[in-house]
Short mmCIF file of C-alpha atoms and ligand atoms in Angstrom, two decimals:
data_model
loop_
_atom_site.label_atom_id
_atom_site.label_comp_id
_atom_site.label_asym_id
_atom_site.label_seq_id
_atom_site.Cartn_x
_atom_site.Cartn_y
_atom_site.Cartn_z
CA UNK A 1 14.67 16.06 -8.16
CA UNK A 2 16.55 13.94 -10.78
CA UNK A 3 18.26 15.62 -13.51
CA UNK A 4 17.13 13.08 -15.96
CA UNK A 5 13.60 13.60 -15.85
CA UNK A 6 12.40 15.95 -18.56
CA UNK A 7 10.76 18.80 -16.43
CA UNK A 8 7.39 19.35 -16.82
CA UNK A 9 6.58 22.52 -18.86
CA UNK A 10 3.24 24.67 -17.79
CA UNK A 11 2.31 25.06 -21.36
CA UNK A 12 -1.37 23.40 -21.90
CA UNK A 13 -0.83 22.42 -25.38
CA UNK A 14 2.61 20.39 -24.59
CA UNK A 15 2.10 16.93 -24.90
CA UNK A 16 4.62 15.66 -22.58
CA UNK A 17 2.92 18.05 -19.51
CA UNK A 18 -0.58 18.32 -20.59
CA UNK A 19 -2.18 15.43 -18.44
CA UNK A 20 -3.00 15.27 -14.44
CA UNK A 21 -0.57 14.07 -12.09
CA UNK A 22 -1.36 11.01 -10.02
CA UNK A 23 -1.21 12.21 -6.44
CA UNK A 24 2.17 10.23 -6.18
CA UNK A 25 4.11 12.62 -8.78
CA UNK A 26 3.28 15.31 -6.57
CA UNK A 27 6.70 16.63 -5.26
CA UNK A 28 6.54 15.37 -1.98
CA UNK A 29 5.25 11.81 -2.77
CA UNK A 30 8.26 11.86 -5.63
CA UNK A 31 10.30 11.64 -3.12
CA UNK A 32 9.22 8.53 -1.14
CA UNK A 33 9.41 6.42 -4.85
CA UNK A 34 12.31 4.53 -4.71
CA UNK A 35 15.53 5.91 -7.34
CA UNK A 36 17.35 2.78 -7.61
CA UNK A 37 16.70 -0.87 -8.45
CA UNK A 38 17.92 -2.28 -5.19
CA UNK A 39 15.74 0.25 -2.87
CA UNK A 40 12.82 -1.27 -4.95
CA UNK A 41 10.28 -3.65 -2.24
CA UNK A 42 8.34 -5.96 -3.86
CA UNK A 43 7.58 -7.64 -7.23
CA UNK A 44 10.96 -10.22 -6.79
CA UNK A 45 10.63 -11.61 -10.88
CA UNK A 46 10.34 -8.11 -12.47
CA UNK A 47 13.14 -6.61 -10.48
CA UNK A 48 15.00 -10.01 -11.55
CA UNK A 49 14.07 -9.58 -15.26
CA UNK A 50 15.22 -5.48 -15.04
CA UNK A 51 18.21 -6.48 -13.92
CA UNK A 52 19.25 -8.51 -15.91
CA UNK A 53 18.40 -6.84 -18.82
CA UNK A 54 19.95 -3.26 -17.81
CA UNK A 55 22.89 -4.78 -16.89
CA UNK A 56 23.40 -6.90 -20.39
CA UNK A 57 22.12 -3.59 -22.22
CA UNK A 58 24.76 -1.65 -20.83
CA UNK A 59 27.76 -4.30 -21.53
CA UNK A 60 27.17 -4.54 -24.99
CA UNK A 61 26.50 -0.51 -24.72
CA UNK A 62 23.25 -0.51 -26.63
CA UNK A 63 19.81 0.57 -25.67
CA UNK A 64 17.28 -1.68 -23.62
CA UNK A 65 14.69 -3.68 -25.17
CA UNK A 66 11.40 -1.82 -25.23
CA UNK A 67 9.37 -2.66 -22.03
CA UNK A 68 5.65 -3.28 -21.66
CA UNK A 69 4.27 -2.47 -17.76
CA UNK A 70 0.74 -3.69 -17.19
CA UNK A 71 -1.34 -3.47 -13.82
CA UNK A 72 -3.67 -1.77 -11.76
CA UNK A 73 -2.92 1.72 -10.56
CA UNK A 74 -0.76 3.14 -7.71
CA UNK A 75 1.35 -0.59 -7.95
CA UNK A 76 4.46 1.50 -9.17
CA UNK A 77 4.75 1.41 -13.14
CA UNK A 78 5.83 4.82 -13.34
CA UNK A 79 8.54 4.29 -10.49
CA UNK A 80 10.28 1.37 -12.63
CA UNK A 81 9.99 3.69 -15.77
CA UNK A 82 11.87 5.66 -13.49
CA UNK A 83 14.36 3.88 -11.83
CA UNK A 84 15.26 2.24 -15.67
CA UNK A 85 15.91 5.78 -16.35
CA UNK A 86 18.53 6.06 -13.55
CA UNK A 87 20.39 2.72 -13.86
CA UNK A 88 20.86 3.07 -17.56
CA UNK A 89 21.77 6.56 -16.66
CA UNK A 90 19.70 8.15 -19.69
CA UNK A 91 17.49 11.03 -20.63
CA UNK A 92 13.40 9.86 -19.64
CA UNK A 93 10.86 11.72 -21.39
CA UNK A 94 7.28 11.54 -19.90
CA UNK A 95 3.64 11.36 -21.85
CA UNK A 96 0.46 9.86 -21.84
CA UNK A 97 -1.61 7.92 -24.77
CA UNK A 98 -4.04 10.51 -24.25
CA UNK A 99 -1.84 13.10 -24.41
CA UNK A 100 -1.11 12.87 -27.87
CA UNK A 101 -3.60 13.68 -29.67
CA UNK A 102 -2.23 13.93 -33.36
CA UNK A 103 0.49 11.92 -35.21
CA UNK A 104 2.54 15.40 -34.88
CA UNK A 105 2.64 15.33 -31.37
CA UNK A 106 4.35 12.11 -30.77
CA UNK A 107 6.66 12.73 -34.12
CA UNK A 108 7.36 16.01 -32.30
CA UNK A 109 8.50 13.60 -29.18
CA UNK A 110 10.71 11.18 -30.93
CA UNK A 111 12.59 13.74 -32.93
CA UNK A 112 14.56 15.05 -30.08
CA UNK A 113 15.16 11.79 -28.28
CA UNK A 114 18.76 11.60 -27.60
CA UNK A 115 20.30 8.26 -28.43
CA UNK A 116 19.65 5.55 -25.33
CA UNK A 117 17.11 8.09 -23.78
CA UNK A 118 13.77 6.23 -22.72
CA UNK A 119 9.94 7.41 -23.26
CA UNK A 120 7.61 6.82 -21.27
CA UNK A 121 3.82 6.25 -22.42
CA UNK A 122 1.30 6.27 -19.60
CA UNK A 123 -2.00 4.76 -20.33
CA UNK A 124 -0.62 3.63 -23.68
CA UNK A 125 -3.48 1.71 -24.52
CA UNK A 126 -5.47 5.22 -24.77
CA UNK A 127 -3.24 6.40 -27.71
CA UNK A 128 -5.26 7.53 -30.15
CA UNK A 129 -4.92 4.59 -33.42
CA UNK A 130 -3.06 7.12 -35.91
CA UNK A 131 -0.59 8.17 -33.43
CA UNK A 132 0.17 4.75 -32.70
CA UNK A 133 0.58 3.72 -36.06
CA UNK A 134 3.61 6.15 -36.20
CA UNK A 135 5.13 3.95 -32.91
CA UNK A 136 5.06 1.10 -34.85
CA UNK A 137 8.24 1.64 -37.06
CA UNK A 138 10.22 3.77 -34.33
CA UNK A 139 9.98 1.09 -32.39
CA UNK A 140 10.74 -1.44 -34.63
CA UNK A 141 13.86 0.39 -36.55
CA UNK A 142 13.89 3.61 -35.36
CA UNK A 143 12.64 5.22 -38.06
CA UNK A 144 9.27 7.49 -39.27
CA UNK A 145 7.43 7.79 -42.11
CA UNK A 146 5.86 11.68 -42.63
CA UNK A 147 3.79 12.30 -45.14
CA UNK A 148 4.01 15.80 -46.63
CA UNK A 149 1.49 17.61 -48.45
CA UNK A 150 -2.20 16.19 -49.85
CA UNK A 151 -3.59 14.19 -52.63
CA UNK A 152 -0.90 14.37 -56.14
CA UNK A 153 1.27 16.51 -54.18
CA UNK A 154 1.81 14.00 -51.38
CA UNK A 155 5.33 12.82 -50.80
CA UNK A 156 6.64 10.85 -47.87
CA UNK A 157 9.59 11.35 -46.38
CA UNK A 158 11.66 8.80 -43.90
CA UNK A 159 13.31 10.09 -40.56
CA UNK A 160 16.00 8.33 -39.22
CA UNK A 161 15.83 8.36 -35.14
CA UNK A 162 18.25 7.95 -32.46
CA UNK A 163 17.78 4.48 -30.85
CA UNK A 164 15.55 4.64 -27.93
CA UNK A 165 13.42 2.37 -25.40
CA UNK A 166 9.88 2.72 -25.10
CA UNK A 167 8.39 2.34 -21.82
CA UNK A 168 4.79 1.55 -21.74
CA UNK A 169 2.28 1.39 -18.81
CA UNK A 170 -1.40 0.03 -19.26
CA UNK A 171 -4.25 -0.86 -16.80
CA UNK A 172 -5.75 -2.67 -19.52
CA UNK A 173 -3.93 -4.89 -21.49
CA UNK A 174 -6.77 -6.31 -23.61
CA UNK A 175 -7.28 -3.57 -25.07
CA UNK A 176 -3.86 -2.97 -26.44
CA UNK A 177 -3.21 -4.03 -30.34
CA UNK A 178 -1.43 -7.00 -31.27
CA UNK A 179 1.05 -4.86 -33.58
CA UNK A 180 1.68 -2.35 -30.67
CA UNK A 181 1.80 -5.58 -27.66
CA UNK A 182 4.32 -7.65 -30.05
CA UNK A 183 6.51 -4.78 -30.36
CA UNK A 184 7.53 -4.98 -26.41
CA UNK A 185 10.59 -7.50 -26.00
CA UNK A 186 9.85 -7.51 -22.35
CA UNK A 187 6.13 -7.48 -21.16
CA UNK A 188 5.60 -8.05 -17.37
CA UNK A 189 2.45 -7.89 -15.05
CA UNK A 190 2.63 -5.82 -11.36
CA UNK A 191 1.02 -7.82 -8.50
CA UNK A 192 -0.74 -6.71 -5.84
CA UNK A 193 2.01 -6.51 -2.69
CA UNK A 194 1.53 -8.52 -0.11
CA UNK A 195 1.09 -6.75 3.76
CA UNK A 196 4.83 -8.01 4.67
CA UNK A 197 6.29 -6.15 1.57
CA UNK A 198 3.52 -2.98 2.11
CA UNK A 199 4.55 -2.62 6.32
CA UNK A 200 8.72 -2.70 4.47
CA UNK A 201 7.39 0.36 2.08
CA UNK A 202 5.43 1.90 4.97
CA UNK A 203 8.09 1.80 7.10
CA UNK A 204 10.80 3.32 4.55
CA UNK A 205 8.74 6.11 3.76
CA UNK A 206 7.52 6.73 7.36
CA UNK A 207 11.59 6.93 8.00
CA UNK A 208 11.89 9.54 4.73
CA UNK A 209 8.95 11.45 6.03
CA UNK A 210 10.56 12.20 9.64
CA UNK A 211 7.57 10.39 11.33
CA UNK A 212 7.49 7.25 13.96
CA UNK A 213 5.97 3.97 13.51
CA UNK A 214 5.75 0.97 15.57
CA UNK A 215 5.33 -2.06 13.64
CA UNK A 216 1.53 -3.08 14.73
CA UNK A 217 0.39 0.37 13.32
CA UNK A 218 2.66 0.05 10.50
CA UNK A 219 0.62 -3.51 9.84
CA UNK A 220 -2.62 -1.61 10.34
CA UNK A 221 -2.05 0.55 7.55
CA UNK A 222 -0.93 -2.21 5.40
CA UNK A 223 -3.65 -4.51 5.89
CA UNK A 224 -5.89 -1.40 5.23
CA UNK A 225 -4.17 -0.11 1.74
CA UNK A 226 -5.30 -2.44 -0.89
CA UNK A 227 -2.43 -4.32 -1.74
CA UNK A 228 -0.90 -0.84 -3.07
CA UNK A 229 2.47 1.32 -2.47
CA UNK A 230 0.31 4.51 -3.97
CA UNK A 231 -2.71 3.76 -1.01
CA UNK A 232 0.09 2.96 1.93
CA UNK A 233 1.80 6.06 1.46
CA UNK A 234 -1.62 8.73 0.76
CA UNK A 235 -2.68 7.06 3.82
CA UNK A 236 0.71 7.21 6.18
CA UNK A 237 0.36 10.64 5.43
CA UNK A 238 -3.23 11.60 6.95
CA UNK A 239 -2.35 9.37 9.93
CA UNK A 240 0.95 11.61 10.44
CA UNK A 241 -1.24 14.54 10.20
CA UNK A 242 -3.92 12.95 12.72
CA UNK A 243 -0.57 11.90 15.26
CA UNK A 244 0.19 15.69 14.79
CA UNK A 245 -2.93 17.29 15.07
CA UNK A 246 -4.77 14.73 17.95
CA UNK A 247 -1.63 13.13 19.60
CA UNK A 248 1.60 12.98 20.36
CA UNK A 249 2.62 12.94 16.66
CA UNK A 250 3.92 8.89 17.27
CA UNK A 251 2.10 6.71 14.93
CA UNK A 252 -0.04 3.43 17.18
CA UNK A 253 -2.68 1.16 15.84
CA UNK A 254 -5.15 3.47 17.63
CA UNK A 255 -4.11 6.38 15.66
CA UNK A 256 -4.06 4.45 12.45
CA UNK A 257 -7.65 3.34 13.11
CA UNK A 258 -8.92 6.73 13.95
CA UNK A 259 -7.16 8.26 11.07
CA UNK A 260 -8.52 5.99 8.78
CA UNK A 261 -12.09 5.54 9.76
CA UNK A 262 -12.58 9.57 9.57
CA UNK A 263 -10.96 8.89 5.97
CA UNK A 264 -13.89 6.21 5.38
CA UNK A 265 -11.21 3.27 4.87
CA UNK A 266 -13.00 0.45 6.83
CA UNK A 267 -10.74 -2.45 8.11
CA UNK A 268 -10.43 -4.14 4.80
CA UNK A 269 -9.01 -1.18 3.06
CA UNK A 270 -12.17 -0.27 1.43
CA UNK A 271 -13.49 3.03 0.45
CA UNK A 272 -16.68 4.75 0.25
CA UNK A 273 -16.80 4.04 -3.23
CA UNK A 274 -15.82 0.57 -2.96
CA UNK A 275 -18.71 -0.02 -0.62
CA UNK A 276 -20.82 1.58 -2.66
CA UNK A 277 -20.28 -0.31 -6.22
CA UNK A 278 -20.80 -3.65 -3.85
CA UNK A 279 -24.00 -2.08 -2.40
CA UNK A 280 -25.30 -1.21 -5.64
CA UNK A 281 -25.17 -4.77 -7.04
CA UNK A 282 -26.32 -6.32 -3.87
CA UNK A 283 -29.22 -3.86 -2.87
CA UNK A 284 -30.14 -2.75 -6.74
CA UNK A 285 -29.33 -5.81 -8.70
CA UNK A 286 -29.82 -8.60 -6.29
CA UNK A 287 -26.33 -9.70 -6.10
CA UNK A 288 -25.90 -9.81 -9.70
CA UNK A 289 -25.20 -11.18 -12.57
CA UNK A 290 -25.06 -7.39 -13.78
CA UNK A 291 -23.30 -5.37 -16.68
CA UNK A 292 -20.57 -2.79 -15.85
CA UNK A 293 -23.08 -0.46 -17.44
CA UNK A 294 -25.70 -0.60 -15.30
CA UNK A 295 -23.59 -0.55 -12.20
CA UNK A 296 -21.71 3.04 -13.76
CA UNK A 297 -24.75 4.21 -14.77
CA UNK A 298 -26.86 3.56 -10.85
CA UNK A 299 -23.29 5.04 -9.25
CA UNK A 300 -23.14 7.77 -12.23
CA UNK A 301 -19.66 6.86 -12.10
CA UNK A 302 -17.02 6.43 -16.00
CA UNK A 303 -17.75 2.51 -16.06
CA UNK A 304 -13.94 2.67 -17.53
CA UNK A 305 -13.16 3.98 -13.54
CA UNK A 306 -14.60 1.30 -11.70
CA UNK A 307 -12.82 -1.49 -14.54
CA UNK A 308 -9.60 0.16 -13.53
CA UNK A 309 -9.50 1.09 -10.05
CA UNK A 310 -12.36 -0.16 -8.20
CA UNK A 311 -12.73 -3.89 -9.43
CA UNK A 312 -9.32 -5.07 -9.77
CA UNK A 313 -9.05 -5.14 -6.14
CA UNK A 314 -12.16 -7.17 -5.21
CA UNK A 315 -11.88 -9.42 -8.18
CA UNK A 316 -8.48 -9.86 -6.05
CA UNK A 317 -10.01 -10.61 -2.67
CA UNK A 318 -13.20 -12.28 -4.22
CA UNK A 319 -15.63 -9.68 -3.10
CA UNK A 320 -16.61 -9.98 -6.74
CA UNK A 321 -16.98 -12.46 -9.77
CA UNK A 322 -16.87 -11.59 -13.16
CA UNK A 323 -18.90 -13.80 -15.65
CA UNK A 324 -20.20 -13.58 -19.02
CA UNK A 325 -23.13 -12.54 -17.80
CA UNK A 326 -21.81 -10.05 -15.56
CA UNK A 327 -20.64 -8.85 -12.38
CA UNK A 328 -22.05 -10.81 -9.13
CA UNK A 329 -21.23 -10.12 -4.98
CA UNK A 330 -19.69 -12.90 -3.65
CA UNK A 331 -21.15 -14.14 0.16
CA UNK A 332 -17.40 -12.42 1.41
CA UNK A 333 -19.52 -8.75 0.31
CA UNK A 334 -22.79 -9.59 1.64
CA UNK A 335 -20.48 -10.85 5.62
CA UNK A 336 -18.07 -7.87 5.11
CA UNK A 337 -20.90 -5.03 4.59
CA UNK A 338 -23.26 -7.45 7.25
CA UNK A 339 -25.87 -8.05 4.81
CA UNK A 340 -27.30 -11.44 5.35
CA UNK A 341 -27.58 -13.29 1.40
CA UNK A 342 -30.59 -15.42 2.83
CA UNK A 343 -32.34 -11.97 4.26
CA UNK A 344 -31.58 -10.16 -0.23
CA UNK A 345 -32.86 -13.17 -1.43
CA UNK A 346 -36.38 -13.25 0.72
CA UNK A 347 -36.18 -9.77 -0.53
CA UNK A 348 -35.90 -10.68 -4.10
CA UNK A 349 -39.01 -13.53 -3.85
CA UNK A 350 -41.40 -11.61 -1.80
N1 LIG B 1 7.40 3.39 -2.52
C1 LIG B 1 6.41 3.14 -3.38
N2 LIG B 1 6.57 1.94 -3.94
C2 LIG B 1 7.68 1.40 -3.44
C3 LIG B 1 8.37 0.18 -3.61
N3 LIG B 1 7.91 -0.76 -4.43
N4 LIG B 1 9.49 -0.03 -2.92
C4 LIG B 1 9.94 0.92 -2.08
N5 LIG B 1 9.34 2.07 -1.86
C5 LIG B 1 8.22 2.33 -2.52
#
């Protein structure tokens, strides 16, 4: 494991441990994220901007800008926290918006950053408003305002910190403050990965994982992972356990398409759930328009859940529309799940 990363403590109330791991900071996926800027597939302009701007930040020896990442889940905002981390060769301190729950936690944070060190905020836009209020001069001149004491015995007193970079990751940008957003001098947007650059990560971590791949199956699980480095890798690894298990332990298309239909991943990459959110606006709201709401509340699924990681994905494909009025199934749904849109809308008029 890198020596830079803070290590996570197991005490519930610490702020920097206290919120679930993705499935990809488990130890052994850890190890198939990329360390270093030029192992990094993928996402060409941010990679160009990072380097760049490590590289000028460490000639003049001062820290990097503070750096806003903003996308959908599993694309790899973490891993460029990261690798930043390693090629400025600095201390990286890990939390979550949620995480910190009072001002004190956060002060607690950014009183024993070591000059140059970076923090990372995960789902900053959850930080809770008086806790980010306290981000707002740190970032801007490394400094803090506490306030001591109530009512006439109040006094404030100004902390001086060392000069850090704030990392940021968000799924939803819009929902970010202006104060907090214009505080980033470098703000950049992860795309989905297209299946060329997906089959280049599959491959890499296929060779880390001590497995073989030809390339058709390694397209197969590409074309099947959603346009995300999190989903290619979660699923490499219940098709090496399937090669194991029911073969010869060499990765085909076969096995991929075994592995993955027992794992309910159809042949668009789409989950139970997915098919299930498109189901419940075609079948139960006649293809739309309908409100998030309604759809979270029919799936009794967080509404915040299927904004983050169900919909960005077919708004991507156009399995989906989004208009003021609401969400509505595009004809793509209604062919992919083999529902006929003339056979709903009889349906609807009958
Ligand atoms: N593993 C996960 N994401 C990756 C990426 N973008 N490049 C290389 N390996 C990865």
């Amino acid at each position: 494991m890198n020596e830079n990363i803070l290590k996570f403590s197991s005490e519930e109330t610490n702020p920097i441990s206290s919120y679930s791991m993705p499935i990809d900071e488990e130890p052994e996926m850890l190890s198939l994220r990329p360390k270093r800027i030029c192992e990094y597939i993928g996402q060409p302009e941010i990679i160009e901007t990072l380097t760049i701007a490590i590289e000028a930040a460490r000639k003049r020896k001062e820290p990097l800008d503070h750096v806003l990442f903003h996308g959908p889940p599993g694309l790899g905002k973490t891993t460029l926290a990261y690798i930043i981390s390693n090629e400025m060769g600095t201390n990286l301190t890990v939390t979550s918006g949620p995480a910190l729950e009072k001002g004190g936690d956060l002060v607690g944070i950014l009183t024993h950053l070591d000059e140059a060190s970076l923090l990372f905020i995960d789902e900053i836009h959850r930080t809770p408003k008086p806790v980010e209020e306290f981000l707002y001069p740190a970032m801007e001149d490394f400094s803090i305002d506490v306030v001591f004491d109530k009512g006439v015995h109040a006094r404030s007193h100004k902390f001086r910190l060392n000069r850090f970079t704030l990392v940021g990751a968000t799924t939803r940008v819009g929902l970010l403050s202006a104060p907090l957003r214009d505080r980033f001098g470098i703000f950049r947007s992860l795309d989905f990965y297209s299946d060329e650059n997906l089959v280049r990560i599959a491959t890499r971590s296929a060779e880390l994982l001590n497995v073989k791949i030809n390339t058709e199956a390694a397209f197969e699980l590409a074309k099947r992972s959603r346009g995300t480095p999190r989903i290619v890798n979660r699923l490499l690894k219940r098709v090496r356990d399937y090669a194991e298990v029911r073969a010869d332990g060499i990765i085909d298309k076969k096995i991929v398409n075994s592995a993955l239909s027992l794992e309910g991943v159809d042949e668009k990459g789409l989950t139970n759930l997915d098919r299930h959110y498109l189901k419940t606006i075609i079948e139960f709201y006649n293809g739309g328009p309908v409100g998030i709401e309604a759809i979270a509340a029919t799936l009794q699924e967080e509404s915040d859940t299927l904004v983050d990681v169900i919909e960005p994905y077919l708004l991507k494909i156009g399995f989906v529309t989004r208009t003021q009025s609401g969400r509505r199934a595009s004809e793509k749904a209604y062919r992919h799940l083999g529902i006929g849109v003339q056979s709903m809308q009889r349906k609807m008029f009958k």
